[in-house]
Coordinates of C-alpha atoms and ligand atoms in Angstrom, one line a residue:
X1 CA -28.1 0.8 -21.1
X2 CA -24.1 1.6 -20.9
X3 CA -22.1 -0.1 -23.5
X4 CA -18.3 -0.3 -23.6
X5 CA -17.5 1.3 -26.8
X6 CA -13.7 1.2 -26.7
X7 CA -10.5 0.1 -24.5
X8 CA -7.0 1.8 -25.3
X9 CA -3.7 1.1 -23.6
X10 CA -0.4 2.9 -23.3
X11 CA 2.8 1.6 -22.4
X12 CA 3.4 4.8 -20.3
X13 CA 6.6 5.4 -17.0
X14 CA 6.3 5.4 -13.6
X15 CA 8.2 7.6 -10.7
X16 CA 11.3 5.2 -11.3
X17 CA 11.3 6.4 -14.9
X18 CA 10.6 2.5 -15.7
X19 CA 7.9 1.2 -18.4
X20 CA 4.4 0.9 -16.5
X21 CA 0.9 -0.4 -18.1
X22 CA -2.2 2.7 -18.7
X23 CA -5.4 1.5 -19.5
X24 CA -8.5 3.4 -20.9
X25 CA -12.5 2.1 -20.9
X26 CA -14.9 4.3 -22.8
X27 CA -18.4 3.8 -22.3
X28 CA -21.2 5.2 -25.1
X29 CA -18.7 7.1 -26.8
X30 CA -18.0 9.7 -24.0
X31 CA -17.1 8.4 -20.5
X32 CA -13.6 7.6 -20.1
X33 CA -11.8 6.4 -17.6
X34 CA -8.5 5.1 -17.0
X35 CA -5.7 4.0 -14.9
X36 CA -2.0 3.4 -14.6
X37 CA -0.9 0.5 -12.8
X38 CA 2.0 0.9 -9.9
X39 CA 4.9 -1.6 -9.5
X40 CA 6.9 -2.5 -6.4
X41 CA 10.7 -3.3 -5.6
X42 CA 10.6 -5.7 -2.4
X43 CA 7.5 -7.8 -4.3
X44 CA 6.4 -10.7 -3.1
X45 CA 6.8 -14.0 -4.3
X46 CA 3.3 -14.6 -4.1
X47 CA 2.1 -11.6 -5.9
X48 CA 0.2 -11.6 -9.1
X49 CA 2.9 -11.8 -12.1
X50 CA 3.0 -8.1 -13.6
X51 CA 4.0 -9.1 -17.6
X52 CA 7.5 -7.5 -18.6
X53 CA 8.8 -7.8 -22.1
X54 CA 12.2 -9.5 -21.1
X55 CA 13.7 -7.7 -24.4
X56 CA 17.0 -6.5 -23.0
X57 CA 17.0 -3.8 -26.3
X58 CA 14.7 -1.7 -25.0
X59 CA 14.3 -0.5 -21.0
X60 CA 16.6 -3.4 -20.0
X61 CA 13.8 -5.8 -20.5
X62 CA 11.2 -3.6 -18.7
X63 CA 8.8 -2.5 -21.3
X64 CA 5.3 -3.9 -21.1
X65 CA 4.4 -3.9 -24.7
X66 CA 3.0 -7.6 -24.3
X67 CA 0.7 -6.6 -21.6
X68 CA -0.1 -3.5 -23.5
X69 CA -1.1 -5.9 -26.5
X70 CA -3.2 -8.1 -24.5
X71 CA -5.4 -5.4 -24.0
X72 CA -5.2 -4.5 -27.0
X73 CA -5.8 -7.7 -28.5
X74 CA -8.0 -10.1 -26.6
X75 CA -9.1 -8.1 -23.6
X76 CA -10.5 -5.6 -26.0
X77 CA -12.6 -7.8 -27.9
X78 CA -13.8 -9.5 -24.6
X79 CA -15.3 -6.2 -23.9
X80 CA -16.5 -4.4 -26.3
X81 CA -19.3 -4.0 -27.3
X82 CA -21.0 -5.2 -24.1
X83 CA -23.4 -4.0 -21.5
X84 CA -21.7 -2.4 -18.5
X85 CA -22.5 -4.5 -15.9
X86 CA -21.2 -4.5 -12.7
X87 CA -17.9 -4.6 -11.4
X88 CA -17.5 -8.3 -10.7
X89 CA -18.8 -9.4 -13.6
X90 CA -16.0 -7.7 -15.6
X91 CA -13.5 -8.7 -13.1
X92 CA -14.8 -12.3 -13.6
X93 CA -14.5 -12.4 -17.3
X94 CA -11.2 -10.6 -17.4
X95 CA -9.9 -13.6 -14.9
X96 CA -11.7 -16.2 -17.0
X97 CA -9.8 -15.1 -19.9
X98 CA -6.5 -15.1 -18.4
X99 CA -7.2 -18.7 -16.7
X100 CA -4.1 -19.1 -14.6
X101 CA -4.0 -18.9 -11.1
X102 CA -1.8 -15.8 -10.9
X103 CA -2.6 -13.5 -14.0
X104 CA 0.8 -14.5 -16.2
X105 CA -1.1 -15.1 -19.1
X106 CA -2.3 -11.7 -19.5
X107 CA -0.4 -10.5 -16.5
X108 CA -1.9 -8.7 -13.8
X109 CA -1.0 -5.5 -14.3
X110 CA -2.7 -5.9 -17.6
X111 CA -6.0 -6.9 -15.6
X112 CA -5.5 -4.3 -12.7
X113 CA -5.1 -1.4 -15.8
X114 CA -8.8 -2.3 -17.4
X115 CA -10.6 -3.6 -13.7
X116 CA -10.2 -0.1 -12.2
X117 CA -10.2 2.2 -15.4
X118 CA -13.8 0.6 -15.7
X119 CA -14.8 1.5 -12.4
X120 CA -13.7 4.7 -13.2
X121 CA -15.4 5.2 -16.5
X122 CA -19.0 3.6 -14.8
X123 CA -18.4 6.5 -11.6
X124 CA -17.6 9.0 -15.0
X125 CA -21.1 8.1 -16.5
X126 CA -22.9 8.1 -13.9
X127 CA -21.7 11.5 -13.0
X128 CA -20.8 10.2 -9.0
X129 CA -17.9 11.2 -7.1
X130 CA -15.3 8.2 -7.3
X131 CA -15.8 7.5 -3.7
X132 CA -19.3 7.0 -4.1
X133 CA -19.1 4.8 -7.0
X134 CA -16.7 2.4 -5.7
X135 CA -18.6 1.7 -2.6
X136 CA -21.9 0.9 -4.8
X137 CA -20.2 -1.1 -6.8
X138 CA -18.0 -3.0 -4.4
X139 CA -19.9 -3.3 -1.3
X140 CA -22.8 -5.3 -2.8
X141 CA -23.0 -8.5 -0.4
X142 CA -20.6 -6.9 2.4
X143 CA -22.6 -5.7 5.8
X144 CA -19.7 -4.3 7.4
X145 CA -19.8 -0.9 5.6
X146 CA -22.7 1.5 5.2
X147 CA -23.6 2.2 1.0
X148 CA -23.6 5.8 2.0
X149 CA -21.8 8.9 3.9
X150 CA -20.6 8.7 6.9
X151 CA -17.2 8.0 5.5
X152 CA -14.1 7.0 7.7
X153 CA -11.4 9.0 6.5
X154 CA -8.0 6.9 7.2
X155 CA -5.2 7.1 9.2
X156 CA -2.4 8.6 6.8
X157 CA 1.2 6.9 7.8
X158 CA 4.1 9.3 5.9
X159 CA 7.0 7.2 5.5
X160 CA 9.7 9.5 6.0
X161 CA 13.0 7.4 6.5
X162 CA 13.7 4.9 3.6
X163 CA 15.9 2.2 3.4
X164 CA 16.4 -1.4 2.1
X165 CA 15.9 -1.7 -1.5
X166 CA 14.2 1.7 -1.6
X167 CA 17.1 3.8 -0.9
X168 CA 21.2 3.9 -0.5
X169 CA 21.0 4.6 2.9
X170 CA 22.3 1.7 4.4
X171 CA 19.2 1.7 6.9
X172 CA 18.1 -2.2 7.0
X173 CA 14.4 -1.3 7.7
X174 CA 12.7 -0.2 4.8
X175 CA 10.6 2.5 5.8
X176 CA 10.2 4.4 8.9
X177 CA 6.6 5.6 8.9
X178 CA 4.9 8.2 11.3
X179 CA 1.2 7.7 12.1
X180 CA -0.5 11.1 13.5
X181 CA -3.4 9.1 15.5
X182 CA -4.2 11.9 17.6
X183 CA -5.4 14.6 15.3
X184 CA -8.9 15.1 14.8
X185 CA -9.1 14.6 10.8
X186 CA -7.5 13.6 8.4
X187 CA -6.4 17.1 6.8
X188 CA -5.0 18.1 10.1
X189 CA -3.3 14.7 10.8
X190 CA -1.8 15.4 7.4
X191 CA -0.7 18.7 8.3
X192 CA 0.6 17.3 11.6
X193 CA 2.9 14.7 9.2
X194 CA 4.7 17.2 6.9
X195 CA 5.4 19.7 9.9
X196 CA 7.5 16.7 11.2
X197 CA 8.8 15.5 7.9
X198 CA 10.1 19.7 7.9
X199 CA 11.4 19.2 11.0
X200 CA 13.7 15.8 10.5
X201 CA 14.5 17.9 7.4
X202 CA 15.8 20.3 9.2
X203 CA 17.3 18.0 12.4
X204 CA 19.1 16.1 9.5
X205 CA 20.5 19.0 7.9
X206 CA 22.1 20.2 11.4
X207 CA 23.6 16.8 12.1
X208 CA 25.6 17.4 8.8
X209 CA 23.3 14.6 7.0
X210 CA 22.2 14.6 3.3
X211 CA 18.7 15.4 2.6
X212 CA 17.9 13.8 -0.3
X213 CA 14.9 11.6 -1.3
X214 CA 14.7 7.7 -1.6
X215 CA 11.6 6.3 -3.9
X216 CA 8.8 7.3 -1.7
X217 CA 10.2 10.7 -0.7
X218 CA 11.4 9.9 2.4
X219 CA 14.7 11.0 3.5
X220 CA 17.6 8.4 2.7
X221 CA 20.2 9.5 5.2
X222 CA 23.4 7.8 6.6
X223 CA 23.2 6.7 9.4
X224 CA 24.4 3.9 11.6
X225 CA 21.7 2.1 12.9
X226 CA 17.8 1.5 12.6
X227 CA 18.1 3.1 16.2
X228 CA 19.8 5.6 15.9
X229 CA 17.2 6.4 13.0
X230 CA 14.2 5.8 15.1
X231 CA 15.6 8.0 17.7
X232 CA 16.1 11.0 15.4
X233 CA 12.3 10.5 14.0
X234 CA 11.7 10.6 17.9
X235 CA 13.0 14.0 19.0
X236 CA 11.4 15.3 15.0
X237 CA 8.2 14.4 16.5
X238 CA 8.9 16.2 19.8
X239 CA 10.7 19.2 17.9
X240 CA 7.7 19.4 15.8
X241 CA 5.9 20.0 18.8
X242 CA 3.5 16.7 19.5
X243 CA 3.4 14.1 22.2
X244 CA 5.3 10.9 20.5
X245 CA 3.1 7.6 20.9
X246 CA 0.3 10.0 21.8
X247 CA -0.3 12.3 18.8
X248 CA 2.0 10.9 16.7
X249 CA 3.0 6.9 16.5
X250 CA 6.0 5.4 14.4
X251 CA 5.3 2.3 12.4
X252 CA 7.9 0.4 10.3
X253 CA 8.1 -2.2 7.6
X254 CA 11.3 -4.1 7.8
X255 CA 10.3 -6.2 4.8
X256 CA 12.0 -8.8 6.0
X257 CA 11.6 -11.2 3.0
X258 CA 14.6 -8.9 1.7
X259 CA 16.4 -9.5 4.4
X260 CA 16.3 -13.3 4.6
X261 CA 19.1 -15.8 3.3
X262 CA 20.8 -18.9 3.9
X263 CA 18.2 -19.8 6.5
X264 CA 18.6 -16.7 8.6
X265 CA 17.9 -13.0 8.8
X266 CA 20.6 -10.2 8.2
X267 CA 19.1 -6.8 9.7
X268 CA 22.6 -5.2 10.5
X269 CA 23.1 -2.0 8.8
X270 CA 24.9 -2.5 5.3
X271 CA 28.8 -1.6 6.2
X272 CA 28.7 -3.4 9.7
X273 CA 29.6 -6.8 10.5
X274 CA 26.4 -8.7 8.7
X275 CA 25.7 -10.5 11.8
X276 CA 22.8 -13.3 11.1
X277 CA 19.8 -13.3 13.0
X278 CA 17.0 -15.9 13.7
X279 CA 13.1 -15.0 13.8
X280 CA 14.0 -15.4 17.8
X281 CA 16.0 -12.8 18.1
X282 CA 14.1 -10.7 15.5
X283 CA 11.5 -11.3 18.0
X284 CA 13.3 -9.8 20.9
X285 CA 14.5 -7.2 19.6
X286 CA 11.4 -5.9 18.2
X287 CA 9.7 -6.4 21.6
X288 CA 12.9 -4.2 23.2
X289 CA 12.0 -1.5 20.7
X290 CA 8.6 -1.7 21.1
X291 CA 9.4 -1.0 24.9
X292 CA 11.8 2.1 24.2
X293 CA 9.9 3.6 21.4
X294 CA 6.5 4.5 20.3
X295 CA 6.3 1.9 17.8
X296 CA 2.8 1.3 17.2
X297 CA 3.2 -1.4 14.1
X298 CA 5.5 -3.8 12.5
X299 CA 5.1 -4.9 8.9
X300 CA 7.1 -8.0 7.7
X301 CA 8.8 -8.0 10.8
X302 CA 9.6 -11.8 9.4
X303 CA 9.9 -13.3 5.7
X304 CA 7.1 -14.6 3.4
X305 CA 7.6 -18.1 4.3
X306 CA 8.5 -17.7 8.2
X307 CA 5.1 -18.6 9.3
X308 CA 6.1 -20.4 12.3
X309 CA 8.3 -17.3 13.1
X310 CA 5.3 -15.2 12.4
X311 CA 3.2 -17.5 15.1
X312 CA 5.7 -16.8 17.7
X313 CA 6.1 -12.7 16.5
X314 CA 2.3 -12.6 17.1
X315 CA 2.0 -14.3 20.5
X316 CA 5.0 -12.0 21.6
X317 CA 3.7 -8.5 20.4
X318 CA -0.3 -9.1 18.8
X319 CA -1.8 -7.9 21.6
X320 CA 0.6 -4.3 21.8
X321 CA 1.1 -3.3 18.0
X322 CA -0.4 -3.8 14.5
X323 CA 1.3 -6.6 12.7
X324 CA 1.3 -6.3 9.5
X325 CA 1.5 -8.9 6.8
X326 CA 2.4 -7.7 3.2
X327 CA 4.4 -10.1 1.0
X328 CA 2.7 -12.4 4.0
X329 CA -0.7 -12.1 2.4
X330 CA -0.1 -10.1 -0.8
X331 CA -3.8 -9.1 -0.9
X332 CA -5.1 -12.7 -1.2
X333 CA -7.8 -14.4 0.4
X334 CA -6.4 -17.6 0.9
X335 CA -3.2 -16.2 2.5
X336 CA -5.0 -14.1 4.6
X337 CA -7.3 -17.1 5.2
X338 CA -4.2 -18.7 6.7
X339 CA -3.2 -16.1 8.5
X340 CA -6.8 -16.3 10.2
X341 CA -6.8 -19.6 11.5
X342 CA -3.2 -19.8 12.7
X343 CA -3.6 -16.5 14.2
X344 CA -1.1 -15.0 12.3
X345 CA -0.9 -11.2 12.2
X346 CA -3.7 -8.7 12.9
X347 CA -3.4 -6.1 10.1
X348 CA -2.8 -6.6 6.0
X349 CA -1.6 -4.4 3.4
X350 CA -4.1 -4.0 0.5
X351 CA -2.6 -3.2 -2.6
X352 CA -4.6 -3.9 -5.4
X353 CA -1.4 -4.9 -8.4
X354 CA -0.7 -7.8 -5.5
X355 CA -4.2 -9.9 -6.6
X356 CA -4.9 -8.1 -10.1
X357 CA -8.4 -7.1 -9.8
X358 CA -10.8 -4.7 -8.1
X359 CA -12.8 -7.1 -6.9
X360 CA -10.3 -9.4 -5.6
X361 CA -9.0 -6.6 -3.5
X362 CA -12.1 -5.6 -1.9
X363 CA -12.6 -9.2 -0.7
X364 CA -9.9 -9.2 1.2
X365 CA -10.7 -5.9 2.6
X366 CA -13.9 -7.9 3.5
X367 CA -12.5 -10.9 5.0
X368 CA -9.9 -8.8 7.3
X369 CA -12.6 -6.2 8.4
X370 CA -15.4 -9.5 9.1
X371 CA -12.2 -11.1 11.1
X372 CA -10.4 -7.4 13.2
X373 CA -7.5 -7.7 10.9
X374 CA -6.6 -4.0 9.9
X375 CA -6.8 -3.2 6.2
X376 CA -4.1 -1.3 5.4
X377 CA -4.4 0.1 1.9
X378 CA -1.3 1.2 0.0
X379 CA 1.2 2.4 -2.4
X380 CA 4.2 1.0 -4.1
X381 CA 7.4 2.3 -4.7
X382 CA 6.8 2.7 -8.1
X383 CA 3.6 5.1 -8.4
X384 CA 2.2 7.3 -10.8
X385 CA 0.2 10.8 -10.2
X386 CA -2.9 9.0 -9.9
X387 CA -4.9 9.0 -6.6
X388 CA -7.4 6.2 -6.6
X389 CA -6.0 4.2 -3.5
X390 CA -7.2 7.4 -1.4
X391 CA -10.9 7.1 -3.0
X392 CA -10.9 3.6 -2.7
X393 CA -10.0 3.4 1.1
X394 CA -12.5 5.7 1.4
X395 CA -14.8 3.8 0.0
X396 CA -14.5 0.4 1.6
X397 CA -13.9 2.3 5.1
X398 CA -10.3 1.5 5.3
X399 CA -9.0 2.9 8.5
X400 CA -5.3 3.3 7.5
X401 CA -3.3 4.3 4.1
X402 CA 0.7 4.4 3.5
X403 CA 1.5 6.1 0.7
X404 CA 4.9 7.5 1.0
X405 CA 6.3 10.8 2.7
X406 CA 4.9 13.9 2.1
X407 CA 7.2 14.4 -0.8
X408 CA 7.1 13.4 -4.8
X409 CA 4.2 14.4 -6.8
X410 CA 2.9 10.6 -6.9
X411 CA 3.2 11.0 -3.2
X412 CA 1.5 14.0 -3.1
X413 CA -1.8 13.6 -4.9
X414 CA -3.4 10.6 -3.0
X415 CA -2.6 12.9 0.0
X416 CA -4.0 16.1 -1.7
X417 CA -7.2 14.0 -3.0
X418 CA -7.6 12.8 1.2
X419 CA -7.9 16.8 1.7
X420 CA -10.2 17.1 -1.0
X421 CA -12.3 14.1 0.2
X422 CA -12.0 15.4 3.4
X423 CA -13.3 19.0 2.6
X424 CA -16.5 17.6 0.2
X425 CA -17.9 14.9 2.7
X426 CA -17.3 18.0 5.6
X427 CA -19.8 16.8 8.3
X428 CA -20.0 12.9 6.6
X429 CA -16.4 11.7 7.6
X430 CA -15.1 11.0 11.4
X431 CA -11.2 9.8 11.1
X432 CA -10.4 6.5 12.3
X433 CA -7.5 7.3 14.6
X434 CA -6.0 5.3 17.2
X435 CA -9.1 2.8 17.5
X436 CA -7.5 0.2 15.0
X437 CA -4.4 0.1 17.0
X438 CA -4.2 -2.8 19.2
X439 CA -1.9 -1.0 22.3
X440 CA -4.2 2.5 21.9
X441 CA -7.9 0.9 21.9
X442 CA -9.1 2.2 25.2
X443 CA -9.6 -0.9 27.5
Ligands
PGA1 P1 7.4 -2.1 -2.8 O1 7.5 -1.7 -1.3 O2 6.3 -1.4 -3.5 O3 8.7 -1.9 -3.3 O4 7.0 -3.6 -2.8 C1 6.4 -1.3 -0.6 C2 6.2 -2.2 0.6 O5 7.0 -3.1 0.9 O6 5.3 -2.0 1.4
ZN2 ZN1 5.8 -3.7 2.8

């Protein structure tokens, strides 16, 4: 039998260069694993609480040395000491002990820290590749996904453009992404993605544009509107020498919650008259993009609380693109439960800091996949070199990952570890592709 033998944590940074919770789990002495928790910028207001100091003498209030001594302190002697059981067992105690409905007692990315370093540690001692741990230890009660190989490797969308509160580029939308649906794996589709991010490197450069980076690599450019920006991405796909919409899709998240005050929507680029905009014309204008580009998703196209807006958005454009609730459903069952029976949305971004535990975020990979709502698994602005979204969508057959541009060593890995996962499963993995976008499902 396993025993947790100790639990460490680190008040470590991130790639903002701000304070960010590391956790370690060491089983019998010798297995260790651990994990360091990402943090966004455009959160939710429904997310799990990550725990900040609030001391404005060091970080400007950002350290996490209270969340660091939670694990220290109580979560450490919750644990230790016991037989390693299974993953939702842990998860179950460490939720017990924080007893508030969303983590701020402990704070979640206190939780999230220890939850996945122990699934790391238990795939450590048991000598499995992380992949193949997660799924045993997550799928347990789930009949969509098979235990074993054949693996769906997924969809990798490079966001490429960034804007809103990730970048000073004045671009409303937050991130352009590109989606290369039409290669045949996921090591080619990634190859496919960074010969166009070179190319609208190199097509911004000749317009007389800067080319430097917002927070998820992407290029932060000035330019004047969302179209002229999804224009450019346009003719880099074509320069780079593949079929727009065909080969290579464009998806965007206009994290729209940012964009939302006094009771309506400003989208206009920052500089221009800030016009105000309802969810109708939100609406229509998404629909006349959809028609003149190859837009194949929209994530919080409307705010958090808009669902009535979001009921229209989905009768208008469900049936053509991916929809795609994030601060909508923030990873939660009960949001996406919602979402459900209104018909709300088909798609939903799975990051696991929204809910706080490994467990909670598999459910809701379970409840989209048993309902056709596209899990969507990915990263926040604020990341760290470590690569376990790409194992875990792996794992739980999730057909589609954003994790920034092709750009940024935190960016970089959980690609690299997708062409690493692609090369040891060689012959066990078939690449999802277009078959989880609504518009490209062959009729
Ligand atoms: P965030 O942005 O990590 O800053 O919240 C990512 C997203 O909105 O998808
Ligand atoms: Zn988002």
């Amino acid at each position: 039998m396993t025993t947790i033998t100790d639990v460490r944590a680190y008040e470590v940074l991130d790639s903002r260069g701000t304070p960010t919770v590391e956790a370690a789990v060491i089983l019998d002495g010798q297995h260790l694993g651990r994990f360091c928790v990402p943090s966004g910028a455009s959160t939710g207001r429904y997310e799990a609480l990550e725990l900040r100091d609030n001391d404005p003498l060091r970080y400007g209030g950002l350290g996490v040395q209270k969340a660091v001594e939670n694990i220290r302190g109580p979560m450490r002697s919750a644990l230790i000491g016991r037989n390693a059981t299974d993953q939702r067992t842990i998860d179950k105690l460490l939720i017990d002990l924080d007893g508030t409905e969303n983590k701020s007692h402990l704070g979640a990315n206190a939780i999230l820290a220890v939850s996945v370093a122990y699934a790391k540690a238990i795939a450590t001692s048991r000598a499995l590749p992380l992949p193949i741990a997660l799924a045993q230890a997550l799928q347990s009660g789930n009949a969509q996904t098979p235990q074993v190989p054949p693996f769906q490797t997924p969809v990798p969308t490079f966001n490429v453009l960034n804007g809103g509160v990730h970048a000073d580029s004045g671009l409303s939308v937050q991130e352009f992404m590109i989606a290369p649906v039409g290669a045949s794996s996921v090591t080619e589709a990634i190859r496919w993605g960074v010969e166009t991010y070179r190319t609208l490197r190199k097509l911004l450069m000749a317009g007389g544009h800067r080319v430097s980076v917002g927070d998820e690599g992407g290029f932060a450019p000035q330019l004047d509107s969302n179209e002229r920006a999804l224009e450019i991405l346009v003719q880099a796909i074509t320069a780079a020498g593949y079929v727009p919409g065909e080969q290579i899709g464009i998806v965007l998240d206009v994290a729209a919650t940012e964009l939302y005050r006094d009771s309506s929507y400003h989208l206009a680029a920052a500089g221009s008259n800030q016009e105000k905009s309802s969810a109708s014309d939100l609406i229509a204008l998404y629909q006349s993009w959809v028609r003149t580009y190859p837009i194949l998703g929209i994530e919080d196209g409307l705010a958090e609380d808009d669902w009535e807006g979001w009921r229209a958005l989905s009768i208008a454009l469900g049936d053509q693109i991916q929809l795609i609730g994030d601060d909508l459903f923030v990873t939660n069952i009960a949001k996406l439960s919602q979402g459900i029976t209104t018909q709300v949305g088909n798609a939903i971004i799975i990051k696991p800091n929204q809910i706080g535990t490994l467990s909670e975020t598999a459910d809701s990979i379970f409840l989209a996949q048993s309902h056709n709502y596209v899990p969507i698994m990915a990263n926040r602005s604020a990341e760290n070199a470590d690569s376990f979204i790409a194992d875990l969508a792996l794992a739980l057959s999730v057909p589609q990952i954003k994790t920034g541009a092709p750009c940024r060593g935190e960016r970089i890995e959980k690609y690299n570890q997708l062409i690493r996962i692609d090369q040891d499963f060689a012959g066990a993995t078939t690449y999802a592709g277009a078959r989880f976008f609504p518009g490209r499902v062959p009729k």
